[in-house]
Amino acid sequence: MTQPLNRRTFLCGATATVATVAGAGVLASMDSSLTETLGDTLEGLLQKQYQRMTPEEIQEALARIERRARRRQGVTIRCVNTPPRNQVTFGFALNLSRCIGARRCVEACFRENNCSEHNQPYIRVISLPKGSWDLTRGDHGFNPATVPEPDRWYLPVQCQQCEDPACVQACPVGATWQEPDGVVVIDYDWCIGCRYCQTACPYWARRFNWREPLVPAARMVSETHYLGNRPRMRGVMEKCTFCLQRTRQGRQPACQEACPTGARIFGNLLDPEGELRYVLEHKTVYRLKEELHTEPKFWYFTDV
Amino acid sequence: MRVLLGMGWSGGWRYRIWLLFLAMLAIPGVSGWVEQQTEGLSVTGMSDAVSWGWYIGQFVFFVGIAASAIILVVPALVWAGQEWRTVALIGEAMAVCAVCASLLFILVDVGRPERFWHGLPFVGTPHFPSSILSWDLLVLLVYLFLNAGLGYWHLRHRLQTRIHPESHRLLPWILVAVLAGIGIHVVTAFLLAGNPSRPFWNTALLAPRFIVTALAAGSGWMILTLVILRHVAGLVVADPVWTLLARVMASVLLINLIFLASEFFVAFHRPSGHSLFMQSLWSGQGDTPFHGLWMKGAWALQVCATVGSLWALWRGVTHGWLVCAALLTVAGIWMEKGVGLIVGGFLPTPLGEWASYHPTWIEYRVTLAIMAMVLFLFSLLVRIILAVEARTR
C-alpha cells in the first residue's frame, strides 16, 4: 500500500528542485562580467515584454541599457524610445536599373545598426546573371575588381517589413511584432532564441547572435533606440528595422544615405505627394515572392 | 508514491552499475551544455543558413516515439486480457520518457533558456493560437501529464487492489491520450510543413508521413525494448504482443514506402523549389556529399526494414529476424526524420544559397547526455513496473 505523501516533504522537495534548476539557469545565463551589478541583472531577467511595460518601466529599461553599455563596452550611448509618428507607414522602393552592386548599403547598415563582427549583415546583395531571376544561380560572395560587371545584375534583399509577416506569426512568445508605422521589430530582451522566425522568413532576413556580439567601442553608434540599434546580447534574433532610430526622427535610413547611385527610395506610403507613391503609381513595380502573400512593403522596379 | 520510488532504486549490483553508467554518460554532455551557455550556440555546427540541426532533429524523432507509444498501449488496454497490461504500462513509461527527451532537446536548442517563462500563460505572452510552436509546447505538456497521470494511477490501482484497472474506467482517458498522441506529431509536422519559406517541408504529405514513420519507429523501439527486458529482467511477453507489434511495423512501413515513392516521383519528375534539396543529393550541388550519403542510407535502410519486417512476419515472428527488422526501422527513420529532413529543409536558403552543416562534439555530447538521462528515468520506471508486477502476481 502506498502511504499518502507527506505534503511538507513534497513541497520542500519541489521547492528545492525548482530553486536548484532556476539557480543553475540564472548562473549559466548571467553575464560573466564581474562589474555587472546584480540588481540590473535581476531586473533584466524579470523585465516585462515591451508592449506591456508602463512608461516608467520603459524608462528604467532604457537606463539599464545605457548603464550596461558603459560598464561592459566602456561607451556612453543614449537609448531612446521614440514612438511611431501618426499617419506614417514606411515603405521602400529599389531601382534595379541603378543598383551596381557596390554594397555601400551593406556597410552603412552594418555600422549604423551596431552589428556584431561575428554576424552576417542585414542586407544581402545577390549578383545574378543577366536574363535570370533564379536565385539559386546567384552569387552571394561576388568580389570583382570593379562593379558593375557587364553580364550581371544585382538584387539587394533585406527585411521586407511585411504587412502579414510570417516571422511574427511564428514567434511562440510574441517577441516580434509590427509597429503602427509598419516596421516589424524585435524586443531583444523578450526573445527566447528559438529561431522559428528565422525558419519562417521567406527572405532570409533575420540574423541570430550565435555568440556574444562584438562591436568595437570605436565604431559604436551612440544614438540608439530600444527597438533598433541598441546593443544586443547573445542568443537573440535581430534584423533590419528600416533604421527606425533614424527614420522616426525624420532622417533617412543608412542604406539609402549610402547608396552611390540613388537606387533606393524610402518614404511614407501614406503621403500622396511623396516620391515613393510616385514610383508605385508610375513604374512597373514588383515584390519578391509576392505569391506567398506576406505583403512586403518593399518594391523593386526598373527604369526600362 | 514513496513506495513506488523505493522500488525504482532497489535492485541488484548489475542494475546499480547500469544506473551509474548512465549517470557517467551524462557528465560530458552537461559540461558541454554549460559551455554552450557561456560561449553561445556558436559551439554547435548551426548557422543563420542552417539554423536548426541535430537537436531539433532529435526532438522531432522523439516526438514520434512518444506519439506511437500510446497508440501501442491501446490494444493492450482496450481489447486484450490482463497479460497485456504490463506492456501497456511500459508503453506509458516510454511515452513519458520520450516527451521528456523532446522537451529537453528544445531546451538545449534555444539561445535563452532562462527566458522559457515568456511562453507560459499569465506570466508570459504565449503567442496562441497563431504560433504553431506555442501549440506544439501545449500539446506536448498535455500529453506528458496525461501519460504520467494515467501510468501512476494504473500502477497504484494495481498495487492496492492486485488487479489491473477495468478497461471501461481507462477508456475515456485512453481516447484523449490517443488524440493527444496523434496531435503532438501532427502539430510537429505542421511546425515544419506550415512554412512556404521552406518548400522542401511545405508538403501536405509531411504529417501523414510523420504518423506512419512514428508508428514504425515506435513499434520497432518497443520490440527492441521488450527483447532487452526479456533478457535483463526476465519480463515475459505473450506471443500475441510480438505478433501485433510485428504486424503494425510491417504495415506502416509498407505505407511509408508508398509515401516515399510519391515523394521521389514529385521530386524527380520535373524540377521545382520543393525538389531542389532532394535533387541536390544526387547532383552533389552545394557541398552536400555527406548529407547525400546520409539520406540515401536512411532511405535504403527503410526499404531493407520493410522487406525484413515482411520476412519476419512470413517466417512467423521469430525473434532474430524481428530484432533485425526493428533495428533497421529505428535506424532508418532516425536518420531521415531525425536529422536529414530538418537540415534538408534549410537547403538551399530562401535566397538560393547552399550551405553545409556538420554537428560538433558539443552537440553529440549534449545529445548523449539527454538520451542517458531519459534512459535513466525509463530504467527507474520499468523497474517500478516490474516490481509492482512481481509483488502482485
XYZ file of C-alpha atoms in Angstrom:
697
model
C 0.000 0.000 0.000
C 1.303 3.455 -0.781
C 1.437 5.883 2.069
C -0.174 9.251 1.447
C 2.634 11.611 0.520
C 3.551 13.973 3.302
C 2.682 17.408 1.893
C 5.526 19.146 3.640
C 8.130 16.757 2.290
C 6.704 17.118 -1.159
C 6.685 20.909 -1.075
C 10.212 21.030 0.312
C 11.438 18.679 -2.373
C 9.646 20.502 -5.148
C 10.858 23.901 -3.971
C 14.431 22.678 -3.670
C 14.316 21.203 -7.150
C 12.853 24.303 -8.741
C 15.295 26.538 -6.862
C 18.262 24.434 -7.956
C 17.208 24.388 -11.587
C 16.397 28.090 -11.602
C 19.635 28.927 -9.815
C 21.659 26.910 -12.275
C 19.868 28.571 -15.174
C 20.425 32.050 -13.794
C 24.089 31.361 -13.087
C 24.650 29.881 -16.523
C 22.998 32.786 -18.284
C 24.337 35.560 -16.108
C 26.688 37.878 -17.893
C 30.005 36.885 -16.510
C 31.301 40.433 -16.330
C 32.256 40.945 -12.686
C 31.242 44.587 -12.774
C 27.689 43.717 -13.749
C 25.567 44.655 -10.797
C 23.237 42.008 -9.502
C 20.308 44.417 -9.441
C 20.497 45.181 -13.151
C 20.787 41.510 -13.971
C 17.804 40.514 -11.867
C 15.659 43.377 -13.124
C 16.622 42.485 -16.659
C 15.651 38.867 -16.067
C 12.245 39.870 -14.734
C 11.599 42.608 -17.292
C 8.189 42.549 -18.996
C 7.534 42.395 -22.706
C 7.979 45.887 -24.248
C 4.330 46.341 -25.213
C 3.249 45.525 -21.647
C 5.625 47.874 -19.869
C 4.443 51.096 -18.269
C 6.211 54.286 -19.426
C 8.169 54.275 -16.138
C 9.302 50.690 -16.659
C 10.458 51.573 -20.162
C 12.489 54.486 -18.813
C 14.118 52.162 -16.271
C 14.908 49.654 -19.011
C 16.478 52.388 -21.161
C 18.630 53.490 -18.211
C 19.718 49.889 -17.655
C 20.729 49.604 -21.330
C 22.829 52.767 -21.071
C 24.474 51.619 -17.830
C 25.255 48.228 -19.267
C 26.912 49.729 -22.346
C 29.066 51.917 -20.125
C 30.016 49.011 -17.879
C 30.630 46.382 -20.477
C 31.861 48.247 -23.528
C 33.080 51.423 -21.901
C 30.964 53.510 -24.251
C 28.424 56.209 -23.494
C 25.280 55.682 -25.504
C 21.840 57.237 -25.436
C 18.961 54.820 -25.745
C 15.568 56.313 -26.557
C 12.079 55.135 -27.185
C 10.863 57.478 -29.929
C 7.282 56.459 -30.721
C 5.968 55.903 -34.259
C 4.607 59.019 -35.975
C 0.936 59.425 -36.745
C -0.171 58.960 -40.342
C 3.121 57.302 -41.284
C 3.644 53.858 -42.779
C 7.151 53.325 -44.016
C 7.888 51.710 -47.357
C 10.809 51.174 -49.679
C 11.316 51.040 -53.430
C 14.547 49.967 -55.090
C 15.546 50.755 -58.642
C 17.265 47.671 -60.023
C 18.433 49.560 -63.110
C 20.536 51.762 -60.906
C 21.972 49.211 -58.476
C 25.610 48.492 -59.380
C 26.358 46.030 -56.580
C 28.671 48.427 -54.715
C 27.356 47.154 -51.399
C 27.846 50.523 -49.728
C 24.356 49.985 -48.291
C 25.577 46.791 -46.639
C 28.491 48.559 -44.934
C 26.497 51.596 -43.858
C 23.710 49.441 -42.448
C 26.198 47.279 -40.562
C 27.781 50.324 -38.899
C 24.581 52.219 -38.173
C 22.934 49.238 -36.521
C 25.906 48.310 -34.320
C 26.044 44.847 -35.847
C 28.382 42.272 -34.383
C 31.616 41.354 -36.156
C 30.500 37.741 -35.779
C 27.283 38.292 -37.734
C 26.227 38.473 -41.341
C 24.947 41.938 -42.338
C 21.194 42.596 -42.579
C 21.358 43.361 -46.310
C 22.286 40.657 -48.784
C 23.200 41.735 -52.307
C 22.928 38.879 -54.798
C 24.768 39.044 -58.107
C 22.723 37.324 -60.818
C 23.489 36.518 -64.451
C 21.618 38.879 -66.775
C 18.444 37.300 -68.028
C 17.842 35.176 -64.941
C 15.694 35.596 -61.839
C 16.638 32.180 -60.482
C 18.083 32.854 -57.036
C 19.911 29.518 -56.940
C 22.065 30.843 -59.785
C 23.009 33.888 -57.748
C 26.432 34.672 -56.353
C 26.415 35.978 -52.784
C 30.140 36.394 -52.291
C 30.948 38.154 -55.568
C 34.189 40.103 -55.462
C 35.175 41.528 -58.843
C 37.788 44.261 -59.339
C 35.137 46.737 -60.382
C 31.359 46.825 -60.319
C 29.093 46.635 -62.167
C 30.149 43.584 -64.161
C 28.928 43.664 -67.760
C 26.884 40.452 -67.705
C 25.455 40.653 -64.189
C 22.656 42.456 -62.396
C 22.274 42.938 -58.642
C 19.441 42.207 -56.255
C 19.697 43.672 -52.738
C 17.480 41.864 -50.211
C 16.749 42.833 -46.616
C 13.767 42.630 -44.273
C 10.732 43.442 -46.405
C 8.674 44.734 -43.423
C 5.738 42.545 -44.496
C 2.177 43.588 -43.727
C 1.371 39.940 -42.965
C 4.722 38.734 -41.644
C 5.423 35.011 -41.369
C 8.006 35.674 -38.636
C 5.537 37.449 -36.347
C 3.047 34.607 -36.732
C 5.757 32.067 -35.948
C 7.162 33.592 -32.739
C 5.956 31.479 -29.785
C 6.368 34.246 -27.207
C 5.276 37.410 -29.041
C 8.800 38.825 -29.021
C 8.419 40.202 -32.543
C 5.513 42.286 -33.839
C 4.524 45.033 -36.229
C 4.620 48.617 -35.003
C 1.948 51.156 -36.061
C 4.339 52.636 -38.628
C 4.583 49.265 -40.343
C 8.032 48.264 -39.111
C 8.430 44.718 -37.787
C 10.507 44.896 -34.603
C 12.031 42.562 -32.012
C 12.204 43.001 -28.244
C 15.724 41.658 -27.721
C 15.003 41.268 -24.025
C 11.978 39.068 -24.649
C 13.271 36.790 -27.456
C 13.969 33.242 -26.250
C 16.224 32.426 -29.193
C 14.243 29.504 -30.637
C 14.899 30.718 -34.223
C 11.481 29.713 -35.508
C 11.071 33.189 -37.061
C 14.285 32.613 -38.990
C 12.797 29.405 -40.339
C 9.543 31.098 -41.291
C 11.002 34.138 -43.096
C 10.944 33.657 -46.891
C 13.538 36.419 -47.360
C 16.238 35.072 -45.050
C 16.244 38.480 -43.412
C 16.826 37.545 -39.778
C 20.156 37.221 -38.017
C 20.840 35.298 -34.830
C 23.535 36.113 -32.279
C 25.295 32.775 -32.095
C 27.805 34.289 -29.673
C 28.304 37.417 -27.569
C 28.113 40.334 -30.047
C 31.419 42.025 -30.791
C 31.144 45.742 -31.570
C 34.419 47.638 -31.137
C 33.831 50.715 -28.967
C 35.423 52.876 -31.646
C 32.629 52.259 -34.109
C 29.708 52.140 -31.683
C 26.930 54.426 -32.898
C 25.783 56.147 -29.715
C 22.301 57.314 -30.743
C 20.233 54.184 -30.231
C 16.617 53.062 -29.987
C 15.146 50.314 -27.788
C 13.627 48.550 -30.812
C 16.514 49.326 -33.143
C 20.277 49.557 -32.983
C 20.853 49.329 -29.224
C 23.447 46.743 -28.132
C 22.120 43.184 -28.340
C 23.049 40.105 -26.372
C 23.989 36.527 -27.147
C 21.223 34.111 -28.108
C 18.672 36.527 -29.596
C 17.438 37.485 -33.056
C 17.865 40.800 -34.871
C 17.224 42.290 -38.330
C 16.679 45.462 -40.370
C 14.146 47.874 -38.844
C 14.213 50.498 -41.618
C 16.659 52.257 -39.249
C 13.787 53.326 -37.002
C 16.211 55.105 -34.665
C 16.767 57.468 -37.613
C 13.560 57.339 -39.609
C 11.275 58.005 -36.648
C 13.166 61.266 -36.280
C 12.665 62.156 -39.930
C 16.125 61.079 -41.103
C 16.997 58.700 -43.937
C 17.820 55.044 -43.351
C 21.567 54.404 -43.545
C 21.337 52.209 -46.662
C 19.585 54.919 -48.627
C 22.003 57.585 -47.443
C 24.973 55.452 -48.509
C 23.784 54.349 -51.951
C 26.138 55.919 -54.525
C 23.633 55.712 -57.395
C 20.396 56.752 -55.740
C 18.809 53.382 -56.354
C 16.965 53.438 -53.046
C 13.756 55.333 -52.397
C 12.410 55.374 -48.851
C 9.354 57.146 -47.625
C 5.874 57.351 -46.187
C 3.333 55.283 -48.081
C 0.532 57.485 -46.740
C 1.971 60.638 -48.283
C 0.294 61.004 -51.697
C 2.801 63.687 -52.740
C 5.870 61.630 -51.824
C 8.420 60.144 -54.222
C 7.595 56.626 -53.057
C 3.967 56.946 -54.086
C 5.034 58.440 -57.417
C 7.165 55.380 -58.138
C 4.405 52.953 -57.141
C 1.927 54.726 -59.389
C 4.099 55.337 -62.466
C 6.537 52.448 -62.630
C 6.030 48.748 -63.124
C 6.865 47.539 -59.636
C 7.089 44.013 -58.295
C 7.717 42.367 -54.989
C 9.853 39.361 -54.071
C 7.896 36.113 -53.672
C 4.624 38.032 -53.772
C 2.808 34.735 -54.277
C 3.472 33.877 -50.602
C 1.135 36.741 -49.611
C 3.290 38.200 -46.896
C 2.585 41.622 -48.480
C 6.074 43.152 -48.365
C 6.344 46.942 -48.119
C 9.448 46.734 -50.283
C 9.117 47.093 -54.065
C 11.557 46.584 -56.926
C 11.347 48.397 -60.250
C 13.421 49.225 -63.312
C 13.750 52.301 -65.475
C 13.111 50.360 -68.612
C 4.452 7.304 -4.250
C 7.276 6.756 -1.804
C 6.827 3.002 -2.000
C 6.957 3.165 -5.784
C 10.079 5.319 -5.779
C 11.734 2.919 -3.350
C 11.050 0.114 -5.791
C 12.750 2.069 -8.547
C 16.020 2.353 -6.628
C 16.139 -1.182 -5.351
C 17.910 -3.754 -7.435
C 20.968 -5.913 -7.781
C 24.527 -4.715 -8.373
C 24.130 -5.024 -12.148
C 21.212 -2.632 -12.070
C 23.151 -0.184 -9.862
C 26.123 -0.287 -12.235
C 23.797 0.346 -15.160
C 22.374 3.441 -13.469
C 25.859 4.639 -12.567
C 26.980 4.098 -16.155
C 24.098 6.248 -17.432
C 24.903 8.965 -14.916
C 28.535 8.953 -16.077
C 27.402 9.219 -19.714
C 25.537 12.397 -18.876
C 28.542 14.222 -17.400
C 30.330 15.257 -20.627
C 27.019 16.436 -22.032
C 26.152 18.532 -19.010
C 29.551 20.205 -19.174
C 29.007 20.641 -22.914
C 25.715 22.396 -22.251
C 27.356 24.703 -19.700
C 29.980 25.536 -22.316
C 27.229 26.233 -24.828
C 25.515 28.517 -22.329
C 28.664 30.511 -21.559
C 30.068 30.666 -25.104
C 26.860 30.724 -27.127
C 25.296 28.422 -29.710
C 28.311 29.127 -31.919
C 29.858 25.996 -30.392
C 27.354 23.983 -32.445
C 27.523 23.467 -36.194
C 24.444 25.620 -36.742
C 24.430 28.941 -38.579
C 21.975 31.510 -39.940
C 21.668 29.319 -43.036
C 21.013 26.035 -41.225
C 19.596 27.395 -38.001
C 18.169 24.130 -36.707
C 20.156 20.925 -36.734
C 20.933 17.908 -34.650
C 18.936 18.997 -31.560
C 15.687 19.747 -33.358
C 16.177 16.585 -35.402
C 16.263 14.532 -32.194
C 13.266 16.490 -30.927
C 11.201 15.525 -33.965
C 12.258 11.883 -33.736
C 11.392 11.561 -30.042
C 8.031 13.239 -30.500
C 7.344 10.393 -32.934
C 8.399 7.760 -30.408
C 6.221 9.396 -27.765
C 3.211 9.593 -30.055
C 3.441 5.975 -31.151
C 3.923 4.665 -27.622
C 0.332 5.468 -26.678
C -1.022 4.005 -29.888
C 0.698 0.754 -28.941
C -0.801 0.927 -25.465
C -4.348 0.970 -26.776
C -4.853 -2.632 -27.890
C -3.314 -3.807 -24.659
C -5.817 -1.892 -22.575
C -8.888 -1.984 -24.735
C -9.170 -5.413 -26.329
C -6.667 -7.709 -24.800
C -6.534 -9.536 -21.491
C -4.647 -8.956 -18.258
C -1.354 -10.407 -19.501
C -1.023 -7.410 -21.841
C -1.281 -4.821 -19.120
C 2.400 -4.833 -18.230
C 3.231 -3.988 -21.823
C 0.738 -1.161 -21.641
C 2.487 0.262 -18.585
C 5.855 0.047 -20.307
C 4.317 1.902 -23.248
C 3.155 4.642 -20.889
C 6.644 4.913 -19.432
C 8.072 5.127 -22.930
C 5.682 7.946 -23.818
C 6.609 9.917 -20.701
C 10.342 9.465 -21.306
C 10.154 10.327 -24.996
C 8.244 13.552 -24.275
C 10.856 14.456 -21.645
C 13.545 13.889 -24.278
C 11.701 16.119 -26.756
C 11.324 18.938 -24.255
C 14.968 18.682 -23.205
C 16.083 18.888 -26.846
C 14.101 22.090 -27.257
C 15.567 23.476 -24.044
C 19.159 22.912 -25.200
C 18.394 24.365 -28.618
C 17.138 27.778 -27.527
C 19.518 30.674 -27.078
C 17.942 31.962 -23.864
C 16.618 29.026 -21.821
C 16.266 31.174 -18.693
C 13.511 33.074 -20.506
C 11.324 29.994 -21.041
C 8.642 31.563 -18.825
C 7.970 34.138 -21.557
C 5.969 31.418 -23.279
C 3.846 30.487 -20.263
C 0.281 31.734 -19.801
C -0.365 34.536 -17.251
C 3.299 35.340 -16.512
C 4.456 35.431 -20.138
C 2.910 36.194 -23.510
C 2.295 32.877 -25.261
C 1.524 33.602 -28.889
C -1.531 31.434 -29.007
C -3.201 30.361 -31.313
C -1.074 31.970 -34.057
C 2.237 30.293 -33.416
C 2.452 26.593 -34.238
C 5.372 26.363 -31.823
C 3.091 27.530 -28.999
C 0.641 24.803 -29.991
C 3.391 22.240 -30.027
C 4.540 23.050 -26.496
C 0.948 22.975 -25.281
C 0.100 19.553 -26.745
C 3.430 18.121 -25.569
C 2.784 19.244 -21.991
C -0.800 17.960 -22.065
C 0.425 14.624 -23.380
C 3.149 14.398 -20.763
C 0.777 14.993 -17.848
C -1.874 12.677 -19.291
C 0.532 9.778 -19.616
C 2.269 10.374 -16.312
C -1.114 10.603 -14.585
C -2.554 7.558 -16.303
C 0.507 5.441 -15.620
C 0.697 6.475 -11.968
C -2.977 5.834 -11.355
C -2.786 2.467 -13.123
C 0.205 1.400 -11.006
C -1.398 2.499 -7.751
C -4.566 0.659 -8.629
C -2.554 -2.466 -9.367
C -0.634 -2.164 -6.126
C -3.697 -1.583 -3.953
C -6.208 -3.977 -5.498
C -3.794 -6.531 -7.006
C -5.601 -6.347 -10.351
C -5.252 -4.062 -13.340
C -7.976 -1.438 -13.695
C -11.007 -2.341 -15.796
C -10.879 -1.232 -19.424
C -14.029 0.861 -19.187
C -12.509 3.012 -16.440
C -9.439 3.749 -18.522
C -11.126 4.096 -21.886
C -12.116 7.776 -21.854
C -8.624 8.805 -20.758
C -7.023 6.495 -23.270
C -9.092 8.068 -26.031
C -7.998 11.564 -25.014
C -4.398 10.372 -24.841
C -4.628 8.808 -28.301
C -5.913 12.069 -29.728
C -3.135 13.952 -27.952
C -0.623 11.381 -29.226
C -1.668 11.898 -32.825
C -1.855 15.614 -32.042
C 1.729 16.011 -30.872
C 3.150 14.503 -34.004
C 0.777 16.186 -36.419
C 1.485 19.557 -34.833
C 5.223 18.843 -35.015
C 4.823 18.065 -38.715
C 2.803 21.267 -39.198
C 5.581 23.187 -37.474
C 7.712 22.345 -40.498
C 5.139 21.877 -43.257
C 3.454 25.210 -42.492
C 6.389 27.196 -43.863
C 6.041 28.250 -47.519
C 9.525 29.695 -46.983
C 10.828 26.120 -46.881
C 9.488 24.353 -49.986
C 11.102 21.023 -49.093
C 8.921 20.738 -45.970
C 5.974 22.566 -47.444
C 4.011 19.481 -48.467
C 0.721 18.055 -47.251
C 2.379 14.643 -47.156
C 4.591 15.578 -44.221
C 2.041 14.970 -41.437
C 0.825 11.589 -42.761
C 4.426 10.549 -43.288
C 5.288 11.618 -39.763
C 2.482 9.471 -38.386
C 3.477 6.314 -40.267
C 7.184 6.722 -39.565
C 6.359 7.334 -35.914
C 4.314 4.139 -35.739
C 7.083 2.217 -37.469
C 9.906 3.576 -35.326
C 7.731 3.310 -32.193
C 6.829 -0.335 -32.736
C 10.455 -1.077 -33.616
C 11.587 0.692 -30.458
C 9.046 -1.251 -28.422
C 10.201 -4.582 -29.907
C 13.826 -3.814 -29.045
C 12.886 -2.657 -25.544
C 10.854 -5.783 -24.809
C 13.603 -8.046 -26.152
C 16.170 -6.352 -23.926
C 13.856 -6.523 -20.913
C 13.238 -10.197 -21.533
C 16.973 -10.785 -21.309
C 17.894 -8.496 -18.432
C 14.744 -8.565 -16.318
C 13.068 -11.815 -17.296
C 9.988 -9.989 -18.495
C 7.548 -12.467 -20.017
C 5.757 -11.087 -23.035
C 2.866 -13.020 -24.545
C 3.179 -14.122 -28.186
C 0.235 -12.040 -29.416
C 2.141 -8.923 -28.335
C 5.061 -9.731 -30.631
C 2.695 -10.551 -33.470
C 0.814 -7.296 -33.088
C 3.992 -5.208 -32.952
C 5.411 -7.008 -35.987
C 2.193 -6.506 -37.945
C 1.959 -2.814 -37.067
C 5.584 -2.304 -38.042
C 5.314 -4.138 -41.355
C 2.075 -2.473 -42.457
C 3.112 1.092 -41.649
C 6.479 0.509 -43.297
C 4.644 -0.520 -46.470
C 2.530 2.653 -46.359
C 5.714 4.618 -45.720
C 7.244 3.154 -48.886
C 4.254 4.315 -50.930
C 4.655 7.806 -49.463
C 8.386 7.729 -50.126
C 7.823 6.686 -53.751
C 5.368 9.541 -54.114
C 7.962 11.993 -52.755
C 10.508 10.667 -55.226
C 8.142 10.982 -58.172
C 7.316 14.601 -57.400
C 10.951 15.467 -56.724
C 12.408 13.886 -59.848
C 9.662 14.121 -62.466
C 10.075 17.875 -63.028
C 12.283 20.273 -61.077
C 10.676 22.726 -58.624
C 11.530 24.621 -55.471
C 10.316 21.625 -53.487
C 12.635 19.248 -55.324
C 15.827 21.343 -55.080
C 17.144 19.652 -51.970
C 16.384 16.072 -52.983
C 17.864 16.595 -56.422
C 20.972 18.133 -54.880
C 21.641 14.852 -53.085
C 22.190 13.221 -56.455
C 23.724 16.122 -58.357
C 26.115 16.849 -55.492
C 25.149 20.505 -55.696
C 26.050 22.753 -52.792
C 28.513 20.840 -50.667
C 26.233 18.015 -49.573
C 28.195 14.803 -50.224
C 27.914 13.679 -46.611
C 24.300 14.687 -46.456
C 23.647 12.774 -49.665
C 25.197 9.644 -48.234
C 23.225 10.084 -45.011
C 19.864 10.495 -46.728
C 20.412 7.709 -49.259
C 21.477 5.472 -46.386
C 18.327 6.382 -44.462
C 16.094 5.530 -47.405
C 17.964 2.299 -48.141
C 17.587 1.246 -44.508
C 13.853 1.928 -44.652
C 13.483 -0.245 -47.760
C 15.515 -3.033 -46.120
C 13.453 -2.664 -42.937
C 10.228 -3.099 -44.908
C 11.489 -6.240 -46.604
C 12.917 -7.502 -43.313
C 9.732 -6.997 -41.318
C 7.628 -8.685 -44.007
C 10.100 -11.566 -43.978
C 9.908 -11.762 -40.192
C 6.104 -11.904 -40.379
C 6.209 -14.570 -43.043
C 8.640 -16.641 -41.008
C 6.199 -16.496 -38.112
C 7.733 -13.742 -35.966
C 10.980 -15.347 -34.980
C 12.858 -13.039 -32.710
C 16.100 -12.903 -34.655
C 14.511 -11.539 -37.810
C 12.187 -9.289 -35.882
C 15.041 -7.688 -33.970
C 16.976 -7.121 -37.215
C 13.955 -5.503 -38.865
C 13.297 -3.353 -35.801
C 16.913 -2.162 -35.721
C 16.811 -1.241 -39.417
C 13.498 0.565 -38.952
C 14.583 2.641 -35.982
C 17.928 3.496 -37.593
C 16.453 4.418 -40.988
C 13.723 6.614 -39.585
C 16.009 8.194 -37.006
C 18.475 9.130 -39.740
C 15.873 10.601 -42.049
C 13.394 12.225 -39.716
C 15.889 12.896 -37.007
C 18.465 14.925 -38.861
C 18.302 14.634 -42.644
C 14.865 16.095 -43.068
C 15.449 19.004 -40.691
C 18.711 20.095 -42.275
C 17.336 19.478 -45.769
C 14.568 22.000 -45.196
C 17.159 24.733 -44.821
C 18.922 23.965 -48.099
C 19.197 25.988 -50.173
C 18.393 29.145 -48.147
C 15.330 31.154 -49.224
C 17.796 33.314 -51.161
C 19.120 30.308 -53.076
C 22.398 29.816 -51.246
C 23.858 26.398 -50.451
C 25.424 25.899 -47.060
C 26.786 22.972 -45.105
C 26.098 21.789 -41.591
C 28.215 19.430 -39.547
C 27.272 18.777 -35.924
C 30.047 19.404 -33.412
C 31.197 17.266 -30.472
C 29.238 19.537 -28.158
C 26.053 18.582 -29.965
C 26.884 14.879 -29.778
C 27.789 15.129 -26.090
C 24.627 17.016 -25.152
C 22.535 14.581 -27.192
C 24.146 11.632 -25.456
C 23.520 13.237 -22.065
C 19.838 13.778 -22.773
C 19.472 10.218 -24.006
C 21.303 8.929 -20.914
C 19.088 10.956 -18.556
C 15.960 9.758 -20.274
C 17.162 6.143 -20.256
C 17.876 6.590 -16.544
C 14.293 7.686 -15.978
C 12.997 4.873 -18.176
C 15.045 2.297 -16.248
C 13.570 3.533 -12.962
C 10.027 3.415 -14.325
C 10.421 -0.051 -15.812
C 11.983 -1.237 -12.558
C 8.938 0.052 -10.665
C 6.511 -1.539 -13.134
C 8.205 -4.929 -12.894
C 8.451 -4.722 -9.088
C 4.735 -4.000 -8.819
C 4.033 -6.923 -11.134
C 6.204 -9.224 -9.054
C 4.543 -8.115 -5.841
C 1.005 -8.636 -7.100
C 1.447 -11.827 -9.053
